[in-house]
PDB file of C-alpha atoms in Angstrom:
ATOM      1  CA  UNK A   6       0.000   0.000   0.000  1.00 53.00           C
ATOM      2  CA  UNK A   7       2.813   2.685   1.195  1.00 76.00           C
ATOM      3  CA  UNK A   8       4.465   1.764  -2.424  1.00 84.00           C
ATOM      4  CA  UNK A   9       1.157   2.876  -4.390  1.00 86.00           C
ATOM      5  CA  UNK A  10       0.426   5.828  -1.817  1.00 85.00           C
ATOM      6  CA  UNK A  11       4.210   6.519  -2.854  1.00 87.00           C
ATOM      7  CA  UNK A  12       3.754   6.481  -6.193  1.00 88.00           C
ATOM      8  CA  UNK A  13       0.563   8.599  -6.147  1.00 88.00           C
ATOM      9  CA  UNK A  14       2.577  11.457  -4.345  1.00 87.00           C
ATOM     10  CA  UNK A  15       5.016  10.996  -6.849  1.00 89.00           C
ATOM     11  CA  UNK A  16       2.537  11.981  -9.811  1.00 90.00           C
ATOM     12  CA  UNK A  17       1.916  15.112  -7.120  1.00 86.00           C
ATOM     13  CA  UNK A  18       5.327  16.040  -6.862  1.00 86.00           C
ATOM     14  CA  UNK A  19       5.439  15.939 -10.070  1.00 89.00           C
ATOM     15  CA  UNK A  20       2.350  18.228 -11.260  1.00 88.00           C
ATOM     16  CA  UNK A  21       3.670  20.322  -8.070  1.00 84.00           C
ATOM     17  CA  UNK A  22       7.017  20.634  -9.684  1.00 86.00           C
ATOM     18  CA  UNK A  23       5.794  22.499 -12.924  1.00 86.00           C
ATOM     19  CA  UNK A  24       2.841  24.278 -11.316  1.00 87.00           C
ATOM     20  CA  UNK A  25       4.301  25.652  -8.358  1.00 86.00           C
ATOM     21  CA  UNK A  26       7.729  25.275  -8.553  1.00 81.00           C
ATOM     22  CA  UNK A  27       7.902  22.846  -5.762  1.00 75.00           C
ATOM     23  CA  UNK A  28      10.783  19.959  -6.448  1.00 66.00           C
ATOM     24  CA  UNK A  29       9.363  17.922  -4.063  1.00 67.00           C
ATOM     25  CA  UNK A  30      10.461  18.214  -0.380  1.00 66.00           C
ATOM     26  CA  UNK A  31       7.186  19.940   0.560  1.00 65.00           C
ATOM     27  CA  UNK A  32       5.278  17.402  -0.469  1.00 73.00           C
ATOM     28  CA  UNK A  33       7.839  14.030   0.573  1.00 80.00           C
ATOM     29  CA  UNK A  34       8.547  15.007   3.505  1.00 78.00           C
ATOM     30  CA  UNK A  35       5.667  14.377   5.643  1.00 79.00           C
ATOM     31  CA  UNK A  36       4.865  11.426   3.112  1.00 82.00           C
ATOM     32  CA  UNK A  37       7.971  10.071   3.891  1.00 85.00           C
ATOM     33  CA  UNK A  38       7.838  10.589   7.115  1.00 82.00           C
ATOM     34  CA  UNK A  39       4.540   8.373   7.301  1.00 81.00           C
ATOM     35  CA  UNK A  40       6.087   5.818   4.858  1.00 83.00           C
ATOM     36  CA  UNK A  41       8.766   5.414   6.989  1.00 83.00           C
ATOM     37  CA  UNK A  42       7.605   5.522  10.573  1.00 81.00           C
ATOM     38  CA  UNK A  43       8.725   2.702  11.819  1.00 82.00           C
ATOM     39  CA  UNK A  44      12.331   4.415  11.811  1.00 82.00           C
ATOM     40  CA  UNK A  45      10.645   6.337  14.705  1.00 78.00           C
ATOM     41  CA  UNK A  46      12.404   9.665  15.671  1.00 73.00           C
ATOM     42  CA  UNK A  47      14.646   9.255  12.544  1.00 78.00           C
ATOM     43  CA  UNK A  48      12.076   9.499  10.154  1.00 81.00           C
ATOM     44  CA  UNK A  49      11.735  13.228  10.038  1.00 78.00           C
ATOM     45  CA  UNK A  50      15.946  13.435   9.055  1.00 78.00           C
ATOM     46  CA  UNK A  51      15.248  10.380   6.577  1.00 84.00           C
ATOM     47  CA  UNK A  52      12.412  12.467   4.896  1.00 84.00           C
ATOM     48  CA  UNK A  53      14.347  15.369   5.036  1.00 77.00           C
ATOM     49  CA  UNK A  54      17.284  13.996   3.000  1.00 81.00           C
ATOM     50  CA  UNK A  55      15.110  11.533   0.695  1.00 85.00           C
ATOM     51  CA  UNK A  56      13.457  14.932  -0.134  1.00 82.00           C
ATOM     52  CA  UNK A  57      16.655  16.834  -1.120  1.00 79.00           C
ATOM     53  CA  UNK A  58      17.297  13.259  -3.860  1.00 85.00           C
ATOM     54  CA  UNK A  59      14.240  14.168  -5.212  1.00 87.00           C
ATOM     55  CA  UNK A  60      13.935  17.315  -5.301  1.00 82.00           C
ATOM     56  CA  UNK A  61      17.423  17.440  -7.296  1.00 86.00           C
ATOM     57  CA  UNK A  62      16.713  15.208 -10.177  1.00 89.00           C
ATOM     58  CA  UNK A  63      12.462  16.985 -10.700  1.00 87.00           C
ATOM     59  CA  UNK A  64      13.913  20.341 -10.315  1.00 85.00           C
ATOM     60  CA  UNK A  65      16.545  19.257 -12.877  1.00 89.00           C
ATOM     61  CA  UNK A  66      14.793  17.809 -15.439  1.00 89.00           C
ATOM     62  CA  UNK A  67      12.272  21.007 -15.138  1.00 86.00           C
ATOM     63  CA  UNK A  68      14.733  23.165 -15.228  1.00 87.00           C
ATOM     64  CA  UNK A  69      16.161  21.836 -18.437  1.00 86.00           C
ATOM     65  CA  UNK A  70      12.528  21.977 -20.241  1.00 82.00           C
ATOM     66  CA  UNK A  71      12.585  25.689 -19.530  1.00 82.00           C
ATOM     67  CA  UNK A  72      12.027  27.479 -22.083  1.00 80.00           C
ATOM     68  CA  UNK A  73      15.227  29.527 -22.662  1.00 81.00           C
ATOM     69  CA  UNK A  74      14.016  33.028 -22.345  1.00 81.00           C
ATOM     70  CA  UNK A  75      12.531  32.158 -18.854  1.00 82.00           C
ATOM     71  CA  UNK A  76      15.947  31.038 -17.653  1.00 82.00           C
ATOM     72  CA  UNK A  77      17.999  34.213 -19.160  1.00 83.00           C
ATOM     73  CA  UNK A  78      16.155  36.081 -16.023  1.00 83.00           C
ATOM     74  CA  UNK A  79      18.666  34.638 -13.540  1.00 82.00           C
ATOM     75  CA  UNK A  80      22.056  35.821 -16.196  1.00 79.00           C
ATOM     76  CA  UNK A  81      22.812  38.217 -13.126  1.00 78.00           C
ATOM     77  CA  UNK A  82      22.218  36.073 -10.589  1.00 83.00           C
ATOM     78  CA  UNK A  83      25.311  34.320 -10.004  1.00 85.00           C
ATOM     79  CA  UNK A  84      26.025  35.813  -6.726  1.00 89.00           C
ATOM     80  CA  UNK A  85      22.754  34.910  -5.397  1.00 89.00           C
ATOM     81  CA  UNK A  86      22.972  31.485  -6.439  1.00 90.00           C
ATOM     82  CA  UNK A  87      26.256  30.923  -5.056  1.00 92.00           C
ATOM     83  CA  UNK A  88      24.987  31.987  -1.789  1.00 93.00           C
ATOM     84  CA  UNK A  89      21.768  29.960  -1.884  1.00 92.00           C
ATOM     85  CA  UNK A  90      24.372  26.942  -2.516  1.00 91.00           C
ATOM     86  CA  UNK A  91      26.392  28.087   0.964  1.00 93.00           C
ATOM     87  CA  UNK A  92      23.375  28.151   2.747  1.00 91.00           C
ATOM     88  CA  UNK A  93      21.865  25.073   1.409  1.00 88.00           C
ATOM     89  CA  UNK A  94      24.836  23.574   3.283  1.00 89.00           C
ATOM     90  CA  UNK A  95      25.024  25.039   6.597  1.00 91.00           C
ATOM     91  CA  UNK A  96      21.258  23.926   6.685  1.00 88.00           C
ATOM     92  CA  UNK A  97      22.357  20.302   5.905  1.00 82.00           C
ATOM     93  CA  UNK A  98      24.787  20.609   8.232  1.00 86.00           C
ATOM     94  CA  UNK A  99      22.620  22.151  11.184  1.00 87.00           C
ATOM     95  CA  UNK A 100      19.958  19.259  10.360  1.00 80.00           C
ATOM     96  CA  UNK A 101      22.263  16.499  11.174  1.00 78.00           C
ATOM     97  CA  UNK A 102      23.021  17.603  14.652  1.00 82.00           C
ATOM     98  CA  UNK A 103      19.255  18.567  15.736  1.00 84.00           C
ATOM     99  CA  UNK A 104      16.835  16.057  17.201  1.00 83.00           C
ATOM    100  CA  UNK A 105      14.486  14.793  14.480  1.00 74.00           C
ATOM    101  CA  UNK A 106      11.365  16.372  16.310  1.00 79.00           C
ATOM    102  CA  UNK A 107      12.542  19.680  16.169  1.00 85.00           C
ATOM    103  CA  UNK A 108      13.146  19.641  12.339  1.00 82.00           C
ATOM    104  CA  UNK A 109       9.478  18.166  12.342  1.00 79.00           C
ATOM    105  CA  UNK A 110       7.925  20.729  13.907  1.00 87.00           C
ATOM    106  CA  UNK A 111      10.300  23.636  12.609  1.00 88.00           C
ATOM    107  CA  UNK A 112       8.957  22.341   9.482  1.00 84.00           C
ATOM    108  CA  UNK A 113       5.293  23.110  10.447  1.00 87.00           C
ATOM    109  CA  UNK A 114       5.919  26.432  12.107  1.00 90.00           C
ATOM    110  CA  UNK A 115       7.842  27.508   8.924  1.00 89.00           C
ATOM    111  CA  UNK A 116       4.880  27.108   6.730  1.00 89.00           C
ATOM    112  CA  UNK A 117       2.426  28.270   9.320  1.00 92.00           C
ATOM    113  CA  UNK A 118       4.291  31.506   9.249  1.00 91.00           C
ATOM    114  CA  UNK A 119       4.025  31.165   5.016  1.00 90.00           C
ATOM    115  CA  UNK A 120       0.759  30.789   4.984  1.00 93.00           C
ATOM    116  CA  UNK A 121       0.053  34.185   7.415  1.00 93.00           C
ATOM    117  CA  UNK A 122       2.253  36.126   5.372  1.00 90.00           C
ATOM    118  CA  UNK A 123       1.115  35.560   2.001  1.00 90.00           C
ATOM    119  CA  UNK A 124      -2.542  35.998   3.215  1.00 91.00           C
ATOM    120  CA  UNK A 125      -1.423  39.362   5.441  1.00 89.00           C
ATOM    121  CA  UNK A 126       1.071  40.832   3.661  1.00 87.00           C
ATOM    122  CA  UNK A 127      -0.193  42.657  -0.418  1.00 83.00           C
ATOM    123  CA  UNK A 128       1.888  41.628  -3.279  1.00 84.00           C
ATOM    124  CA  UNK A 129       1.120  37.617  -3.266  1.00 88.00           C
ATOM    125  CA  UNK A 130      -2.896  36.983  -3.566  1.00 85.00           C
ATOM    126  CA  UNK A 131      -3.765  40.726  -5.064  1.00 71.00           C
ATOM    127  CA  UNK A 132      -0.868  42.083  -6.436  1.00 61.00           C
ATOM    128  CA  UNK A 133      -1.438  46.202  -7.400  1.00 53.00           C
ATOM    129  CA  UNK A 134      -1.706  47.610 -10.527  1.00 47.00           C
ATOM    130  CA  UNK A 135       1.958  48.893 -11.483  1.00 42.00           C
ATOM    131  CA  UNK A 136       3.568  45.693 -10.541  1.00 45.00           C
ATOM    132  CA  UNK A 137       1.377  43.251 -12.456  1.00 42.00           C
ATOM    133  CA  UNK A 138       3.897  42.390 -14.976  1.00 42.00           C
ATOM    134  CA  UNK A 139       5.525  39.797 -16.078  1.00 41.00           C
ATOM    135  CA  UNK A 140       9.207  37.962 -15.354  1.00 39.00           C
ATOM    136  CA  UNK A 141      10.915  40.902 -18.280  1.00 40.00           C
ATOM    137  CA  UNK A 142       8.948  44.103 -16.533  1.00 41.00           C
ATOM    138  CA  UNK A 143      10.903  46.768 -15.408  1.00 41.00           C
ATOM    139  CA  UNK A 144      10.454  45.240 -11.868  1.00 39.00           C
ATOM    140  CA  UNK A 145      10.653  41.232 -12.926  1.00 38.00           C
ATOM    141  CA  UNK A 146      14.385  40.953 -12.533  1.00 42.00           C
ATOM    142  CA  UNK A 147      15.248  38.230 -10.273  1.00 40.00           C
ATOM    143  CA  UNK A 148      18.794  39.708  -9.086  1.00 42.00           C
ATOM    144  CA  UNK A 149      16.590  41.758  -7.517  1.00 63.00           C
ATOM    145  CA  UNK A 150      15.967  39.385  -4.940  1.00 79.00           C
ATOM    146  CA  UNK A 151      19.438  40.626  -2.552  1.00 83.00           C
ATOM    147  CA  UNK A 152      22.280  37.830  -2.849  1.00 86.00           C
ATOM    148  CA  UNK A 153      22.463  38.483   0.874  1.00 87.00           C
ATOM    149  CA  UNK A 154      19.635  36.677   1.214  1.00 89.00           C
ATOM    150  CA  UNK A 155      20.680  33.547  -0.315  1.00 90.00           C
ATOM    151  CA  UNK A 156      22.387  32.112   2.974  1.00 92.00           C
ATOM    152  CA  UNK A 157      19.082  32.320   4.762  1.00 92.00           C
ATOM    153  CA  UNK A 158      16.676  30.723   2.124  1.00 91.00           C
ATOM    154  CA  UNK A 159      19.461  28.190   1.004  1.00 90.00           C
ATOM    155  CA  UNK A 160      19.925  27.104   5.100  1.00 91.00           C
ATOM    156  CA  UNK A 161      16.111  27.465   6.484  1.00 90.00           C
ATOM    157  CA  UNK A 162      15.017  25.564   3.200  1.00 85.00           C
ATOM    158  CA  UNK A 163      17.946  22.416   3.420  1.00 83.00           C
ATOM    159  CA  UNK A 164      17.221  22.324   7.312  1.00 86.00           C
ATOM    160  CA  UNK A 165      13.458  21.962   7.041  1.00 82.00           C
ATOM    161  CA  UNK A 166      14.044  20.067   3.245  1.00 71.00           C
ATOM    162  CA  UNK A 167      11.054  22.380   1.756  1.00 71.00           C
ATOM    163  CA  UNK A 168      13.526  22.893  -1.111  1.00 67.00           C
ATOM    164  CA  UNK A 169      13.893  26.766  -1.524  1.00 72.00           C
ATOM    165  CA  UNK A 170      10.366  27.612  -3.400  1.00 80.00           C
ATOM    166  CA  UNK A 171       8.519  28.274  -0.151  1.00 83.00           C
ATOM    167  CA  UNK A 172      10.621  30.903   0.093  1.00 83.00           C
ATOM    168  CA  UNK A 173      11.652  31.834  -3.246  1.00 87.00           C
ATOM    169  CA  UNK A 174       8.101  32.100  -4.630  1.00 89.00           C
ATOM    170  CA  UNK A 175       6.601  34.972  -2.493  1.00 89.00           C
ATOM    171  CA  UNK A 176       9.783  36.577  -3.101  1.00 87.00           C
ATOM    172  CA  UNK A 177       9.496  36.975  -6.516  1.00 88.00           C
ATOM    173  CA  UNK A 178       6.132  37.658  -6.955  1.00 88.00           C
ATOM    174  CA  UNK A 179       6.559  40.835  -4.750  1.00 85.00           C
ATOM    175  CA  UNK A 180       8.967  41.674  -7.010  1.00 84.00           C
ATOM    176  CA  UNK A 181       6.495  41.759  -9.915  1.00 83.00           C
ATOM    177  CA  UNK A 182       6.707  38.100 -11.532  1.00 87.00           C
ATOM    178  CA  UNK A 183       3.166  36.135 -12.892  1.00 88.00           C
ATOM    179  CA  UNK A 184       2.687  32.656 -10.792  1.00 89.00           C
ATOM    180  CA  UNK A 185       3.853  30.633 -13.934  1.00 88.00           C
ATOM    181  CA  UNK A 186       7.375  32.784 -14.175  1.00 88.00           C
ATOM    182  CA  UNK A 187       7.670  32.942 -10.443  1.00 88.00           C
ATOM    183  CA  UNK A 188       7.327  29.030  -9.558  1.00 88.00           C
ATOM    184  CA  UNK A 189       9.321  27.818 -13.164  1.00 87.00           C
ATOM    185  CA  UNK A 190      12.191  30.245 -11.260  1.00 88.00           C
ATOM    186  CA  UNK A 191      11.699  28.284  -8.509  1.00 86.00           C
ATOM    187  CA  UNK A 192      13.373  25.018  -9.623  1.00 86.00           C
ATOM    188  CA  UNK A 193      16.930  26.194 -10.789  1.00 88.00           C
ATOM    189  CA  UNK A 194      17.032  28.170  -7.435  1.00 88.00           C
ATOM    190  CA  UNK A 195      16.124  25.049  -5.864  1.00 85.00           C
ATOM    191  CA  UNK A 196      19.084  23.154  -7.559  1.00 86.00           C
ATOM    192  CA  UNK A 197      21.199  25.420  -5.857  1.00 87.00           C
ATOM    193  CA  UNK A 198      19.955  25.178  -2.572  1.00 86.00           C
ATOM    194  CA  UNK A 199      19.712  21.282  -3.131  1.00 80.00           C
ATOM    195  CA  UNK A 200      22.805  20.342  -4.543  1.00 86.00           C
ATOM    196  CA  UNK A 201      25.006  20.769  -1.834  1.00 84.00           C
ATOM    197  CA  UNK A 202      22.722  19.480   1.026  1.00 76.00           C
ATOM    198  CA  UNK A 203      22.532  15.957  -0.739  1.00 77.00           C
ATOM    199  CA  UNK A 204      26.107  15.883  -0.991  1.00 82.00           C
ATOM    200  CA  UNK A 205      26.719  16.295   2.471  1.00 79.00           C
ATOM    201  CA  UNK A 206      23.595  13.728   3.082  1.00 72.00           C
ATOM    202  CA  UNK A 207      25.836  11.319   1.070  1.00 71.00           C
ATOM    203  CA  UNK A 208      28.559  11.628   3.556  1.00 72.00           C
ATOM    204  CA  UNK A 209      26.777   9.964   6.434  1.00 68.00           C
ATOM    205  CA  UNK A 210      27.047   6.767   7.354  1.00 60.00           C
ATOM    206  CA  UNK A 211      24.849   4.096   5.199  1.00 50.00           C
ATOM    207  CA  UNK A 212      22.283   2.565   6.988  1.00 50.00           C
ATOM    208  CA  UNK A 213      21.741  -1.862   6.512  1.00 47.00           C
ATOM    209  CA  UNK A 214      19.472  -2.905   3.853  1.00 46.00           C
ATOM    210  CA  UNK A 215      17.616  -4.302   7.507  1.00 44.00           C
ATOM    211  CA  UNK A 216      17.358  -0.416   8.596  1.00 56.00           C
ATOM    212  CA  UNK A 217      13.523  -1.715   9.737  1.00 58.00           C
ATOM    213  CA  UNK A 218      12.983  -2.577   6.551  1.00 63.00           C
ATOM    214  CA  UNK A 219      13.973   0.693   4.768  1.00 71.00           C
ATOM    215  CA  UNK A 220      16.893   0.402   2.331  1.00 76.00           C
ATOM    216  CA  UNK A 221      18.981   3.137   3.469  1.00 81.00           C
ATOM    217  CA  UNK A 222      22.111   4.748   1.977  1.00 77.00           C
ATOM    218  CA  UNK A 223      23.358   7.319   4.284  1.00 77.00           C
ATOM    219  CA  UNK A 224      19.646   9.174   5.328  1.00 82.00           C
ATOM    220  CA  UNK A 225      18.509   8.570   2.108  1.00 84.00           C
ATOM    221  CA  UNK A 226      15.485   6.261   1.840  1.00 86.00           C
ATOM    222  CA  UNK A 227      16.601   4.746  -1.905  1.00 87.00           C
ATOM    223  CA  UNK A 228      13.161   3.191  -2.402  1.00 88.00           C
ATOM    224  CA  UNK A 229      10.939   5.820  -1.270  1.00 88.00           C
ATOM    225  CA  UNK A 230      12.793   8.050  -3.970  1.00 89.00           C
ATOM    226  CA  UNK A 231      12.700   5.934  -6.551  1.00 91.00           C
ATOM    227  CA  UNK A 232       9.077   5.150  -6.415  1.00 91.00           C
ATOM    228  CA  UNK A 233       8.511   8.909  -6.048  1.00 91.00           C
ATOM    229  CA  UNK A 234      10.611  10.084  -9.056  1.00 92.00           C
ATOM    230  CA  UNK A 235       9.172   7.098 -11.112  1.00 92.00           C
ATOM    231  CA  UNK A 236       6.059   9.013 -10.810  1.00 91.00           C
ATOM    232  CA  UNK A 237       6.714  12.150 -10.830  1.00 90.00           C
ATOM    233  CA  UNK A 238       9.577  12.750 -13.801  1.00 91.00           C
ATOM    234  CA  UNK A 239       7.401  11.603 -16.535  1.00 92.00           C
ATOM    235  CA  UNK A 240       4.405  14.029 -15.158  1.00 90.00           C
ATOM    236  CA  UNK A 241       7.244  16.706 -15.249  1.00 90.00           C
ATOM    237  CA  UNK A 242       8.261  15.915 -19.248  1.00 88.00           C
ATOM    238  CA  UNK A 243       4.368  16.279 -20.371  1.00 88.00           C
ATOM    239  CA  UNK A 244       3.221  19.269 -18.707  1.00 86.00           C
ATOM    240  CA  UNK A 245       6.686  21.045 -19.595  1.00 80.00           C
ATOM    241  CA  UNK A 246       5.520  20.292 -23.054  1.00 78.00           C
ATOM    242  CA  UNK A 247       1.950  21.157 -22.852  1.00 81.00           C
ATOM    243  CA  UNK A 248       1.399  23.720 -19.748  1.00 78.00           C
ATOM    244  CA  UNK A 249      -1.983  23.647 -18.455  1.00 82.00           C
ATOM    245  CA  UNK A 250      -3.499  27.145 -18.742  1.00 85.00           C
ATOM    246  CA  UNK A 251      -4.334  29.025 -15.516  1.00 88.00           C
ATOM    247  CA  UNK A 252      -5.174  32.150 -14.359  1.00 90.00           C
ATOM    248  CA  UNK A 253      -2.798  34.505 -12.066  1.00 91.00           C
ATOM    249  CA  UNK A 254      -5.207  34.911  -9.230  1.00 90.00           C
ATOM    250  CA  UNK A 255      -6.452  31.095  -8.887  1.00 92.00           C
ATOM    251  CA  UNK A 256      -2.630  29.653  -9.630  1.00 92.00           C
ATOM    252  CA  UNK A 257      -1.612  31.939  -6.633  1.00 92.00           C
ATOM    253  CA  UNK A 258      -4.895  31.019  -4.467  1.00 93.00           C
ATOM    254  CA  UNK A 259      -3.816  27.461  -5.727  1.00 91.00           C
ATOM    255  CA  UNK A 260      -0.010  27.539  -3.968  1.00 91.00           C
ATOM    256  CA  UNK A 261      -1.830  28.796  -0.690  1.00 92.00           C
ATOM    257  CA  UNK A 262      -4.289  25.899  -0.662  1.00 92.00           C
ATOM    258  CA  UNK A 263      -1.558  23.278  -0.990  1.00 86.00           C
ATOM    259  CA  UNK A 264       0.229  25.129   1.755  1.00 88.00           C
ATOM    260  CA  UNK A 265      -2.521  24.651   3.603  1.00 91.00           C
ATOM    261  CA  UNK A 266      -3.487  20.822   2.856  1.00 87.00           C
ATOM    262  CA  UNK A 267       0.887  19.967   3.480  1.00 82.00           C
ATOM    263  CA  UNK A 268       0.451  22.206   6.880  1.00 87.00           C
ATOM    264  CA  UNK A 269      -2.594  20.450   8.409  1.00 88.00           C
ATOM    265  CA  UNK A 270      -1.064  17.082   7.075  1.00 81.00           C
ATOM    266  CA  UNK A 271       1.892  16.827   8.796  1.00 79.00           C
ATOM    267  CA  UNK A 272       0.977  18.480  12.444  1.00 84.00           C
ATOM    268  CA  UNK A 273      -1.725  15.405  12.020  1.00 83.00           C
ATOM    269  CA  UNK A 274       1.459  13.185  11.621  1.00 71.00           C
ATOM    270  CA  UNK A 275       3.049  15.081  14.117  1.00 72.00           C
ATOM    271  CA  UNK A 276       0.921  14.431  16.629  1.00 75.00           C
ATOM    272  CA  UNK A 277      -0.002  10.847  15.777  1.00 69.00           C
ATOM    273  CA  UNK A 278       3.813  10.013  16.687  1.00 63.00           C
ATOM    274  CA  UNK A 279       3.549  12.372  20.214  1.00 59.00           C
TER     275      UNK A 279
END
C-alpha cells in the first residue's frame, strides 16, 4: 500500500514541480515521514534527505525543459545562487546535529508563518496595478531578490528540506513576476539550494538494507525516492511540453491551498507520533 500511496505522491510532486515550482520536499517530507515511521524519531531526518534526492533530479529535469528566455532572467544572478548553494549547506549541516522532532515541527511552524504572510502581507494573492507584470517588466528581474539573502533561504530551506520555493516564490512575486514565471524560477534556485545538502547527506554513514525494513544509503530512503521520481519525472516531461493554462489569481490562491493541505497534514502526523 505505502508503495502505491508513494507512487501517487510521486505523480503530485510531479504536477507540483511544474505548477508551483515545488521539487518535491514539501510534499515528501511528511509522506515520507509516514512511509517510513517505523524508523521512529529518525524518520523526520530520513524524509528530510530523501526529499533533497528528489527534489534534485524533478527540479533538474524542469529546469532543463525551460524554455530559454525564462531562464535568461537569472544571467545576473550568479552571486545569489552561489549563496543559496552556501546556505543550502550550513542547513544540511545544522539538520544532522538537531533532534528529528525539532526539524518536524520547525517544518510546520515555517509554513504556518508562510501561509500568514502571504494571506497578510499585499503583493502575493492581489498584487497592485503597477507591478502586475511579467518575469521581463521593469520590476521582474530576479537579481533583484538581494544575494544576501541567499544564505538564509538556502539554510532554512535544506534544514526543514522544503527545497527553496517556499521561500523563493513569495519573493518573486513581490517583485512583480506572474505565478507561472515565479514558480518555473523556482526550480533552478532550488538546484542550488539542493545540490550541496545531498552531498553532504551522502557523507553519512549508510544505513543496513535491515534499517527496519527501509533500504537506506546514508539518510537517504533509496526506495521511497525511486518510487517517487518514477512518478513524478514523466508528469514533469508532459506538462513542460503542454502547460496547463491558468489564471494569475487562482494559480496563486492554488499555492496557498496546498500550503494549507501539506500544513494540516503533517501536524496530524506530528501528533499521531507524540
Amino acid at each position: 500500500m505505502s508503495v502505491l500511496v508513494l507512487a501517487g505522491i510521486g505523480l503530485l510532486t510531479g504536477l507540483t514541480t511544474v505548477l508551483f515550482g515545488f521539487g518535491g520536499g514539501f510534499v515528501t517530507v511528511p509522506v515520507i515521514v509516514w512511509a517510513d515511521a517505523r524508523l521512529g524519531a529518525d524518520a523526520a531526518h530520513v524524509a528530510v534527505a530523501t526529499s533533497a534526492v528528489v527534489m534534485i533530479f524533478n527540479a533538474c529535469v524542469a529546469t532543463v525543459a525551460t524554455d530559454r528566455a525564462v531562464l535568461n532572467l537569472l544571467r545576473r544572478s550568479t552571486p545569489l545562487l552561489a549563496l543559496l548553494a552556501v546556505g543550502g549547506a550550513i542547513g544540511a549541516l545544522a539538520s544532522r546535529w538537531t533532534p528529528a522532532f525539532v526539524t518536524q515541527w520547525a517544518f510546520i511552524a515555517y509554513l504556518v508563518a508562510t501561509i500568514v504572510d502571504v494571506l497578510v502581507r499585499p503583493g502575493f494573492l492581489h498584487r497592485r496595478a503597477e507591478s502586475a507584470v511579467t518575469g521581463s517588466g521593469r520590476r521582474g528581474e530576479t537579481g533583484r531578490i538581494r544575494a544576501a539573502l541567499g544564505i538564509p533561504i538556502g539554510a532554512t530551506a535544506s534544514f526543514l528540506g522544503v527545497g527553496g520555493s517556499v521561500m523563493t516564490v513569495p519573493l518573486l512575486r513581490r517583485l512583480g513576476h506572474d505565478m507561472r514565471t515565479a514558480t518555473t524560477l523556482a526550480n533552478p534556485l532550488t538546484l542550488a539550494v539542493a545540490t550541496p545538502a545531498l552531498v553532504l547527506f551522502g557523507t553519512e554513514n549508510a544505513g543496513s538494507p535491515a534499517s527496519a525494513g527501509v533500504f537506506l544509503y546514508g539518510p537517504v530512503d533509496l526506495g521511497a525516492a525511486a518510487v517517487l521520481l518514477a512518478g513524478a519525472l514523466p508528469v514533469i516531461v508532459v506538462m513542460r511540453r503542454r502547460p496547463p493554462r491558468i489564471s494569475d489569481r487562482l494559480h496563486a490562491w492554488s499555492y496557498l491551498a496546498l500550503l494549507i493541505l501539506v500544513t494540516a497534514t503533517m501536524a496530524v502526523l506530528s501528533l499521531d507520533d507524540a
